[in-house]
Short mmCIF file of N, CA, C and O in Angstrom, two decimals:
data_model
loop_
_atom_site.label_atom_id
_atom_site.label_comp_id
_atom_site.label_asym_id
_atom_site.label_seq_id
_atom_site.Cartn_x
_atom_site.Cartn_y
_atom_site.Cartn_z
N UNK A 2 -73.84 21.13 2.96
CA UNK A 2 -72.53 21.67 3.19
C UNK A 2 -71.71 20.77 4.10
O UNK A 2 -70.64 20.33 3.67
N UNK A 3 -72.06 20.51 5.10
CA UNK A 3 -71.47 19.49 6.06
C UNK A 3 -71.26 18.03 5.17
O UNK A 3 -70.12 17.58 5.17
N UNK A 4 -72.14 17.41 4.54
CA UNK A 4 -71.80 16.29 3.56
C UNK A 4 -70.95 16.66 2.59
O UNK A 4 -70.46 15.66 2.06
N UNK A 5 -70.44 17.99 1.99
CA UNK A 5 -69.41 18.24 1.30
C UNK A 5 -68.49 18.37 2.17
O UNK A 5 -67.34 18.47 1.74
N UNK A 6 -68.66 18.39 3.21
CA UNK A 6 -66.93 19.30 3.96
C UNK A 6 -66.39 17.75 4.68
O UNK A 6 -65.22 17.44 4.88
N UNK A 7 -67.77 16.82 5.04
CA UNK A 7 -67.06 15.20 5.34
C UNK A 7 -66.19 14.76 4.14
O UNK A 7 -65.02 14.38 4.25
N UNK A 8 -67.04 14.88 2.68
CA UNK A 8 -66.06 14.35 1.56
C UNK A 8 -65.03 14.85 1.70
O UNK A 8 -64.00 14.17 1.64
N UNK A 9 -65.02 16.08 1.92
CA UNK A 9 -63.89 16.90 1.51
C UNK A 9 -62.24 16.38 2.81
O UNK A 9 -61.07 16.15 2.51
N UNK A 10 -62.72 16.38 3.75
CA UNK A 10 -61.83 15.51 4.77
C UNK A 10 -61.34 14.47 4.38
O UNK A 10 -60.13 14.25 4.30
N UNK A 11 -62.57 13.39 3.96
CA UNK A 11 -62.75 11.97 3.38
C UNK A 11 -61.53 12.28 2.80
O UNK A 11 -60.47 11.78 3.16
N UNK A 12 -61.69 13.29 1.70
CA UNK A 12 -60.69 12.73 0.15
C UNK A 12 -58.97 13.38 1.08
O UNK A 12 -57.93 12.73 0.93
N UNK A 13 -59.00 14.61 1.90
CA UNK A 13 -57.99 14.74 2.51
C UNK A 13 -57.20 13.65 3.06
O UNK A 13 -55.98 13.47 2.96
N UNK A 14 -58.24 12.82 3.78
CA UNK A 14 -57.25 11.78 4.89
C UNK A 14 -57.03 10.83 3.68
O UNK A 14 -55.85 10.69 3.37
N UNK A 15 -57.79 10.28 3.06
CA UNK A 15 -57.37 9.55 1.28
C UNK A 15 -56.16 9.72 1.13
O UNK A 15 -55.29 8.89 1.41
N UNK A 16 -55.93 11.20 0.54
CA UNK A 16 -54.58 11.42 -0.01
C UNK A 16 -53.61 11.47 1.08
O UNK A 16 -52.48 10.98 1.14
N UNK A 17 -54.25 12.12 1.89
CA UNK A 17 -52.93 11.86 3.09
C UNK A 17 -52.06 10.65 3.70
O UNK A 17 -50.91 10.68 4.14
N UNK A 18 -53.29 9.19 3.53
CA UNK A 18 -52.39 8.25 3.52
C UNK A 18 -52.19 7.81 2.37
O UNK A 18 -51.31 6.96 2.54
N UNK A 19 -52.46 7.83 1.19
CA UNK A 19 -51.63 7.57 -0.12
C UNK A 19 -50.23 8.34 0.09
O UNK A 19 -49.38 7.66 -0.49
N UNK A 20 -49.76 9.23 0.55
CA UNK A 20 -48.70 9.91 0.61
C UNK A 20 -48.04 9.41 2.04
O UNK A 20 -46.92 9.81 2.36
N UNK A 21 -48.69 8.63 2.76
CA UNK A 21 -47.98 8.19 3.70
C UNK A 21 -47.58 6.88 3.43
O UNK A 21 -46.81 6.11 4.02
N UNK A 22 -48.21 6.79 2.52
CA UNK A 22 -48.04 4.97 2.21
C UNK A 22 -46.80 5.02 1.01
O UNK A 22 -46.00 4.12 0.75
N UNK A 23 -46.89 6.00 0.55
CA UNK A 23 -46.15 6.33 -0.70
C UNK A 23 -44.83 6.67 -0.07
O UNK A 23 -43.81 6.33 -0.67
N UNK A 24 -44.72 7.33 1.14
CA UNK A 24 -43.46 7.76 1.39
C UNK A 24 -42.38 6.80 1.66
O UNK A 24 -41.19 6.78 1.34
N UNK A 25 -43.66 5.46 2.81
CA UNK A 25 -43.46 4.60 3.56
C UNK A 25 -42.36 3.60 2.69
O UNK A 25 -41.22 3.27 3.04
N UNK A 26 -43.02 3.28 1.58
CA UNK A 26 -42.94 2.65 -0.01
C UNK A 26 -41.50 3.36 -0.03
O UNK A 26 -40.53 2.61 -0.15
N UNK A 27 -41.28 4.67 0.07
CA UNK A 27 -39.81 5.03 -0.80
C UNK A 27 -38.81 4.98 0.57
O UNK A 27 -37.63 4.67 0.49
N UNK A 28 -39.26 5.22 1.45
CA UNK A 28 -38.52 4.71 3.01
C UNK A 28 -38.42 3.54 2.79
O UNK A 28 -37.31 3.43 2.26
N UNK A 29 -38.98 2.30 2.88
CA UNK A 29 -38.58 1.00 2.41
C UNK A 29 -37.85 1.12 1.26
O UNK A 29 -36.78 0.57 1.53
N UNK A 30 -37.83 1.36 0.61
CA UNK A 30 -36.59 0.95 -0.87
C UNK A 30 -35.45 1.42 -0.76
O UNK A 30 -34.50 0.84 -1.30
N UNK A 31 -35.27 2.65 0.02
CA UNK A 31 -33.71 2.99 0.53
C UNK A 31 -33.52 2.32 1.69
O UNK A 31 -32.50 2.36 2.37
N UNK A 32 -34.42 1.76 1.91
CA UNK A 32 -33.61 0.72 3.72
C UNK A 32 -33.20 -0.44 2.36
O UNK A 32 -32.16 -1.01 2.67
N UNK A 33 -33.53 -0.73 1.53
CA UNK A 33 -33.54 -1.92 0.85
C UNK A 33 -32.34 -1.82 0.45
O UNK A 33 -31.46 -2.62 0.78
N UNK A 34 -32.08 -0.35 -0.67
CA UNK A 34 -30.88 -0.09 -1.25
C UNK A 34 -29.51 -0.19 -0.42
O UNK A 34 -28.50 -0.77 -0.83
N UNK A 35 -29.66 0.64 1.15
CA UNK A 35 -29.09 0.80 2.01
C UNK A 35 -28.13 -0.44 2.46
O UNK A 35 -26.90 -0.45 2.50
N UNK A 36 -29.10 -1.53 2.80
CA UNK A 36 -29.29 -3.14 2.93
C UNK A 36 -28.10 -4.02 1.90
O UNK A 36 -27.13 -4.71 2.21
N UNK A 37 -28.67 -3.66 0.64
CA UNK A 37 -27.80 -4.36 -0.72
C UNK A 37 -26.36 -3.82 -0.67
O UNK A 37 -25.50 -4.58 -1.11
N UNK A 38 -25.99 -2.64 -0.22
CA UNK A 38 -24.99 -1.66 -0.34
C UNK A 38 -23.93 -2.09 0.68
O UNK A 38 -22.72 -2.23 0.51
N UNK A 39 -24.73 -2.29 1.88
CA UNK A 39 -23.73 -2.86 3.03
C UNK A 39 -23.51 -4.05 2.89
O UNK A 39 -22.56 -4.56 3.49
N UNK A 40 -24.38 -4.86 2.00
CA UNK A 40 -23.91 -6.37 1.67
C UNK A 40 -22.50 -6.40 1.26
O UNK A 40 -21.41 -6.87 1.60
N UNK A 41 -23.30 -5.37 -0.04
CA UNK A 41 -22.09 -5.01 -1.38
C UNK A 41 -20.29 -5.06 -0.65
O UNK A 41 -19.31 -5.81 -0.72
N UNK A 42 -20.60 -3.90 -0.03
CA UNK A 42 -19.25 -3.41 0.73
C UNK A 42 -18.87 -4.82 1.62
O UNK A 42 -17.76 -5.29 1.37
N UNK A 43 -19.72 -5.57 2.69
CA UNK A 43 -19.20 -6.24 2.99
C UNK A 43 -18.45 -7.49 2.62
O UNK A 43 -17.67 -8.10 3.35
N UNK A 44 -18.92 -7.90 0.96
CA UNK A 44 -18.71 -8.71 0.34
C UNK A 44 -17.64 -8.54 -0.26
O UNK A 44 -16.92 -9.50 -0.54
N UNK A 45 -17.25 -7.01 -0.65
CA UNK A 45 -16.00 -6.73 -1.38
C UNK A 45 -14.75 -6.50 -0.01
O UNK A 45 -13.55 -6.42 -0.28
N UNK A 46 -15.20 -6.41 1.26
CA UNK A 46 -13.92 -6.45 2.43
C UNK A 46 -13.62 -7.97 2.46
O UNK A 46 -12.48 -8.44 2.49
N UNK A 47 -14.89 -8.74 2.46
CA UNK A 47 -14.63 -10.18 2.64
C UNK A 47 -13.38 -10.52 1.34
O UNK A 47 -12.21 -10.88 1.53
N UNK A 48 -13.71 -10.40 0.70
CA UNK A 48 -13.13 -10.74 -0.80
C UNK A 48 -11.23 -9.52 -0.73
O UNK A 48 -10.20 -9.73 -1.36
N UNK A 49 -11.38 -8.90 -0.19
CA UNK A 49 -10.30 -8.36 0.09
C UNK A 49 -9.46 -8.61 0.91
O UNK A 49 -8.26 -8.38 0.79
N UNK A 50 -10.12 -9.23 2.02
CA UNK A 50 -9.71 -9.66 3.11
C UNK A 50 -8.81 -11.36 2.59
O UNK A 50 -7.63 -11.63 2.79
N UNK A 51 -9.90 -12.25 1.90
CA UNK A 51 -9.25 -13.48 1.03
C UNK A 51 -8.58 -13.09 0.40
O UNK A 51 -7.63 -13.76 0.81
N UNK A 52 -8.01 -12.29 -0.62
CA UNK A 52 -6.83 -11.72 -1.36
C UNK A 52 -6.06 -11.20 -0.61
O UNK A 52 -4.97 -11.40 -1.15
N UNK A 53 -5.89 -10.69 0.27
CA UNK A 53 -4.84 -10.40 1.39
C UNK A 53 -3.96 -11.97 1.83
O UNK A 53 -2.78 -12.34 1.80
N UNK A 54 -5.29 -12.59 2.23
CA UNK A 54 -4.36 -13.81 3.01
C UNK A 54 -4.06 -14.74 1.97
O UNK A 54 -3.02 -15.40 2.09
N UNK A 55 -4.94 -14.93 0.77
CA UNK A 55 -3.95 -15.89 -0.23
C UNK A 55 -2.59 -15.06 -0.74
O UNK A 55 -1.82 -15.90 -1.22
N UNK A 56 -2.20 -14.15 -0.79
CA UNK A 56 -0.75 -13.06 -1.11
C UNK A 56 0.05 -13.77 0.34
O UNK A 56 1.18 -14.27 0.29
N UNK A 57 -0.75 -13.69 1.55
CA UNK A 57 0.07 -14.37 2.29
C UNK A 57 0.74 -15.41 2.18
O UNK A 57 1.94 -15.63 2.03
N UNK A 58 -0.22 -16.07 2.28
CA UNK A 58 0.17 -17.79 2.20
C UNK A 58 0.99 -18.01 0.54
O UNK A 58 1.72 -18.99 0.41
N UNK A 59 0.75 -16.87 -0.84
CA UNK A 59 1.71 -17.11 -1.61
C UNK A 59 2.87 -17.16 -1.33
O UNK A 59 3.60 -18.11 -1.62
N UNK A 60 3.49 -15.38 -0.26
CA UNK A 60 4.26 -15.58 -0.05
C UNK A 60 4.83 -16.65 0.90
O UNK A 60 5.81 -17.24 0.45
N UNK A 61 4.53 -16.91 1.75
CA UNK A 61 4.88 -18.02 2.93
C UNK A 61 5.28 -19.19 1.77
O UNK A 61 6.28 -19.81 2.14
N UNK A 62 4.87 -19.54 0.80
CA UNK A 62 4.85 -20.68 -0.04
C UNK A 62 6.30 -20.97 -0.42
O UNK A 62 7.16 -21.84 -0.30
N UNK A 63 5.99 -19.19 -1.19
CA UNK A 63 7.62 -18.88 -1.64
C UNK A 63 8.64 -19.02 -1.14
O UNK A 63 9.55 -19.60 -1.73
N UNK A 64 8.82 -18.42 0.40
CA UNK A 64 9.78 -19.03 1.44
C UNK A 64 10.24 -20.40 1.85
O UNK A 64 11.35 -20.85 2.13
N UNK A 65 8.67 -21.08 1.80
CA UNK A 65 9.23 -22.31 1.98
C UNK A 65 9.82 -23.09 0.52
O UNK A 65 10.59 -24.06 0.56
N UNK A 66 9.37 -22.56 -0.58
CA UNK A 66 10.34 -23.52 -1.38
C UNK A 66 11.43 -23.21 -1.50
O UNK A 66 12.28 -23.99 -1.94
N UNK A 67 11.73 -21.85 -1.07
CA UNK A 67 13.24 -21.36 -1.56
C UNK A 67 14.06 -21.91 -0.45
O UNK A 67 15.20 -22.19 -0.79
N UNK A 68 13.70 -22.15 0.98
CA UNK A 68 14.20 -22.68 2.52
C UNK A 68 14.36 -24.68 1.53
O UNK A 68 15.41 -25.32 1.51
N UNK A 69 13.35 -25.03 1.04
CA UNK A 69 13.50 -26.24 0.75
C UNK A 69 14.49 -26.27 -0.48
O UNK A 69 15.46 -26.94 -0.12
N UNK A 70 14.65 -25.84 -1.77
CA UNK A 70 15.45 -25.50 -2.06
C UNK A 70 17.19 -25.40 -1.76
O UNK A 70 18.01 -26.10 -2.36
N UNK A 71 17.54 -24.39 -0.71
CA UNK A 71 18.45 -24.56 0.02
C UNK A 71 19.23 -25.59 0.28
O UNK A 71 20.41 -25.88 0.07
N UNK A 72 17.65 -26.43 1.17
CA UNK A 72 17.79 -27.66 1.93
C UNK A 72 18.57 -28.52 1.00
O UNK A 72 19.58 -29.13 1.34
N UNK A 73 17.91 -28.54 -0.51
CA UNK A 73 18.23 -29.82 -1.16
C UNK A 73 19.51 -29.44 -1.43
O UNK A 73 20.39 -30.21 -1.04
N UNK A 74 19.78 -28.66 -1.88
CA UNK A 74 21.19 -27.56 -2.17
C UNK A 74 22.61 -28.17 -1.33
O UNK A 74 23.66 -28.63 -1.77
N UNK A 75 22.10 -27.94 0.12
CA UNK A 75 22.55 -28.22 1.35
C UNK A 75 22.90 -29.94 0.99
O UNK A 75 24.06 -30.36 1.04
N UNK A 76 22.01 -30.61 0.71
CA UNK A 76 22.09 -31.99 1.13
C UNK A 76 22.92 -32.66 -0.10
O UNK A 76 23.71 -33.59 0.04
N UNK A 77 22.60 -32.00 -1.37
CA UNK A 77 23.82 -32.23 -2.62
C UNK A 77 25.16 -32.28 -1.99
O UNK A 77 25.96 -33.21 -1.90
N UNK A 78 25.24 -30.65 -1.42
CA UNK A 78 26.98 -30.62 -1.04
C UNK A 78 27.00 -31.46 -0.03
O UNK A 78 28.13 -31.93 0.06
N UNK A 79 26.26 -31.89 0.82
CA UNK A 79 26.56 -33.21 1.95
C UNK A 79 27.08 -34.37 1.11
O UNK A 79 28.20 -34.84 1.33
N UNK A 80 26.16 -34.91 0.01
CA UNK A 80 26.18 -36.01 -0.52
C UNK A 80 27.71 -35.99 -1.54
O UNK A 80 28.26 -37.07 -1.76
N UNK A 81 28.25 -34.83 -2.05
CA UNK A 81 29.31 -34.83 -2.61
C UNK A 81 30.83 -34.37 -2.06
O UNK A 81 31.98 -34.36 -2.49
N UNK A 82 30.16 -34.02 -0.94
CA UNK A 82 31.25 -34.37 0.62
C UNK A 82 31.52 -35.54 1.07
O UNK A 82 32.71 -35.85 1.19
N UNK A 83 30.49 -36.50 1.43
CA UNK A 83 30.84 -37.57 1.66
C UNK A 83 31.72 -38.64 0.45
O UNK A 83 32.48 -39.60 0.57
N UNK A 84 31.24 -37.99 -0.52
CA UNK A 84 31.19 -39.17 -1.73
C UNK A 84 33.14 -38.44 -2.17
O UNK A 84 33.93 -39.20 -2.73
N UNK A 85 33.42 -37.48 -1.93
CA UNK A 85 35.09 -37.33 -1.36
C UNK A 85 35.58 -37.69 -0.42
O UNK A 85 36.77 -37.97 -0.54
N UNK A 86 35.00 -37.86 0.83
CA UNK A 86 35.45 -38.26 1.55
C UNK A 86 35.76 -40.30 1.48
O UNK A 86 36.78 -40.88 1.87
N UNK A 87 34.60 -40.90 0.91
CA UNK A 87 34.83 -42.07 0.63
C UNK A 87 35.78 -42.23 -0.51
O UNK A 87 36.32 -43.34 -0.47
N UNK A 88 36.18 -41.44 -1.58
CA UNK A 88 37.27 -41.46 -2.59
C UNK A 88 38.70 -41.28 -1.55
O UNK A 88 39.79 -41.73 -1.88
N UNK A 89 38.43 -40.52 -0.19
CA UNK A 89 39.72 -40.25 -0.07
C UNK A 89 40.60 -41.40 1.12
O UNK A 89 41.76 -41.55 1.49
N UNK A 90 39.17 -42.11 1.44
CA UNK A 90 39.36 -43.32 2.41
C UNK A 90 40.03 -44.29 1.66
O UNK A 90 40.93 -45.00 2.12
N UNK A 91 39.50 -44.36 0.25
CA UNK A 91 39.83 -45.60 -0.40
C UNK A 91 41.49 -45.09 -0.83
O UNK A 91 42.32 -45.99 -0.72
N UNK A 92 42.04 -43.67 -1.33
CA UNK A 92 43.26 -43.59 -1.40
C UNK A 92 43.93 -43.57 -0.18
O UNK A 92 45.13 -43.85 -0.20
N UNK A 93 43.44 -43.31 0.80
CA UNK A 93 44.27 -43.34 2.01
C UNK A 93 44.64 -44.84 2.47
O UNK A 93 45.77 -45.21 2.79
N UNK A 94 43.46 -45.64 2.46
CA UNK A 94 43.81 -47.23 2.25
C UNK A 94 44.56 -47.87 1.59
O UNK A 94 45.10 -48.86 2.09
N UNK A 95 44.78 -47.56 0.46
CA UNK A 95 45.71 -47.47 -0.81
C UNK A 95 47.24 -46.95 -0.58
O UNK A 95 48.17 -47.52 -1.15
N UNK A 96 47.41 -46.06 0.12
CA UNK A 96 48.30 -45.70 0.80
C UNK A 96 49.15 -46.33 1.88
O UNK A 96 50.37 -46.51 1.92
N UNK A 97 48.08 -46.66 2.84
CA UNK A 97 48.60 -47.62 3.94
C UNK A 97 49.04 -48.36 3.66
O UNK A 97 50.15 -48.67 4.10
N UNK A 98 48.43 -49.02 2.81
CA UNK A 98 48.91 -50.82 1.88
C UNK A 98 50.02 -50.50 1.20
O UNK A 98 50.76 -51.48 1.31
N UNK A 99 50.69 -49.46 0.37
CA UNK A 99 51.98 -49.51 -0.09
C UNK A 99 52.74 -49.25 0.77
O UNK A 99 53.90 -49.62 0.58
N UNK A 100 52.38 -48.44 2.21
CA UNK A 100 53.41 -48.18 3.30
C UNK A 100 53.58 -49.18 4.29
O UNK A 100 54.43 -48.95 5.15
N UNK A 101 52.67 -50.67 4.36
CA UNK A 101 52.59 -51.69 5.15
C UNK A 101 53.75 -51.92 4.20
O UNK A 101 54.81 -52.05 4.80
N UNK A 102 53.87 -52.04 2.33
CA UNK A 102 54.82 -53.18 1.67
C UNK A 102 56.12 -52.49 1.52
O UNK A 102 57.05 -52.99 0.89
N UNK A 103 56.16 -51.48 2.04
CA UNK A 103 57.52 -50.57 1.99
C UNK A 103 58.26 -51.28 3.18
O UNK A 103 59.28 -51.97 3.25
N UNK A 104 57.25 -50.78 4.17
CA UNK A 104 57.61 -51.54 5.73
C UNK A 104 58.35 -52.78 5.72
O UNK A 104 59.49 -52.93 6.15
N UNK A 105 57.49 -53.78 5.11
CA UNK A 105 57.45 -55.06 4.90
C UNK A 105 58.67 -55.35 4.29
O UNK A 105 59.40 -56.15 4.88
N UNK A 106 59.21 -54.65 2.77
CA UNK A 106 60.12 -54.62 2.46
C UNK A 106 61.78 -53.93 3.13
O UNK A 106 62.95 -54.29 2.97
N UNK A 107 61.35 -53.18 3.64
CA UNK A 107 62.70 -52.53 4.29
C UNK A 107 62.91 -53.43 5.76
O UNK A 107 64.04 -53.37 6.25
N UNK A 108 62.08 -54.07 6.32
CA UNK A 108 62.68 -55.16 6.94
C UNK A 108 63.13 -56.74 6.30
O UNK A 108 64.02 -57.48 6.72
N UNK A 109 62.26 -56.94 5.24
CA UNK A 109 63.26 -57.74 4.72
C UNK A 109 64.61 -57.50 4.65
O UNK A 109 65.45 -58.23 5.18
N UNK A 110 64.89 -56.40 3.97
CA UNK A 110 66.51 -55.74 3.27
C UNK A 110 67.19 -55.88 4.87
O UNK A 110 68.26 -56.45 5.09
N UNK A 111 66.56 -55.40 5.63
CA UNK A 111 67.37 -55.52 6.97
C UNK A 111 67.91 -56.69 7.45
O UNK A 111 68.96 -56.83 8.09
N UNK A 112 67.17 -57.45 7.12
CA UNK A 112 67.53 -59.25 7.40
C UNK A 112 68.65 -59.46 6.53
O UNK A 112 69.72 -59.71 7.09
N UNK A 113 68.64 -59.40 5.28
CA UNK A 113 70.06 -59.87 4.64
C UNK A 113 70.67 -59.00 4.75
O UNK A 113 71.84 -59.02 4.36
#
């Protein structure tokens, strides 16, 4: 009786750590799952986080070409400002010179 009631323990503590080992086993695979999950998530903030700041820097992009843009915009009407203003030097020169020969002439007439 006592050699049955040792087996009988025997096969108790047996199963008892098969079921501790077994639990242990499914406690490890949800730390595992747990593990992959917070990767998961952290991988999709990371990745959200890079799509945030490339939208940034799109927009920032955008600004600056439309600011450059402008610029060139800006520097056309400079360049076709000046480029009147040198048309209007050369008639104003043009000017002077018939009002030097007007000059020139109306003191002649004065002499005779």
């Amino acid at each position: 009786e006592t050699t049955a009631h040792v087996k009988a323990v025997d096969a108790q503590t047996t199963a008892g750590r098969a079921a501790a080992s077994a639990s242990l086993a499914e406690a490890e695979a949800a730390a595992a799952r747990t593990a992959a999950a917070l990767q998961a998530a952290r991988a999709t903030s990371q990745a959200q986080q890079l799509q945030a700041a490339a939208v940034k820097q799109s927009e920032a992009a955008a600004i600056h070409a439309e600011t450059l843009q402008q610029a060139a915009a800006s520097l056309g009407e400079v360049s076709r400002v000046r480029e009147e203003l040198k048309t209007a030097e050369v008639g104003l020169a043009g000017a002077k010179a018939k009002l030097d020969c007007a000059h020139t002439a109306v003191s002649s007439a004065e002499k005779l």
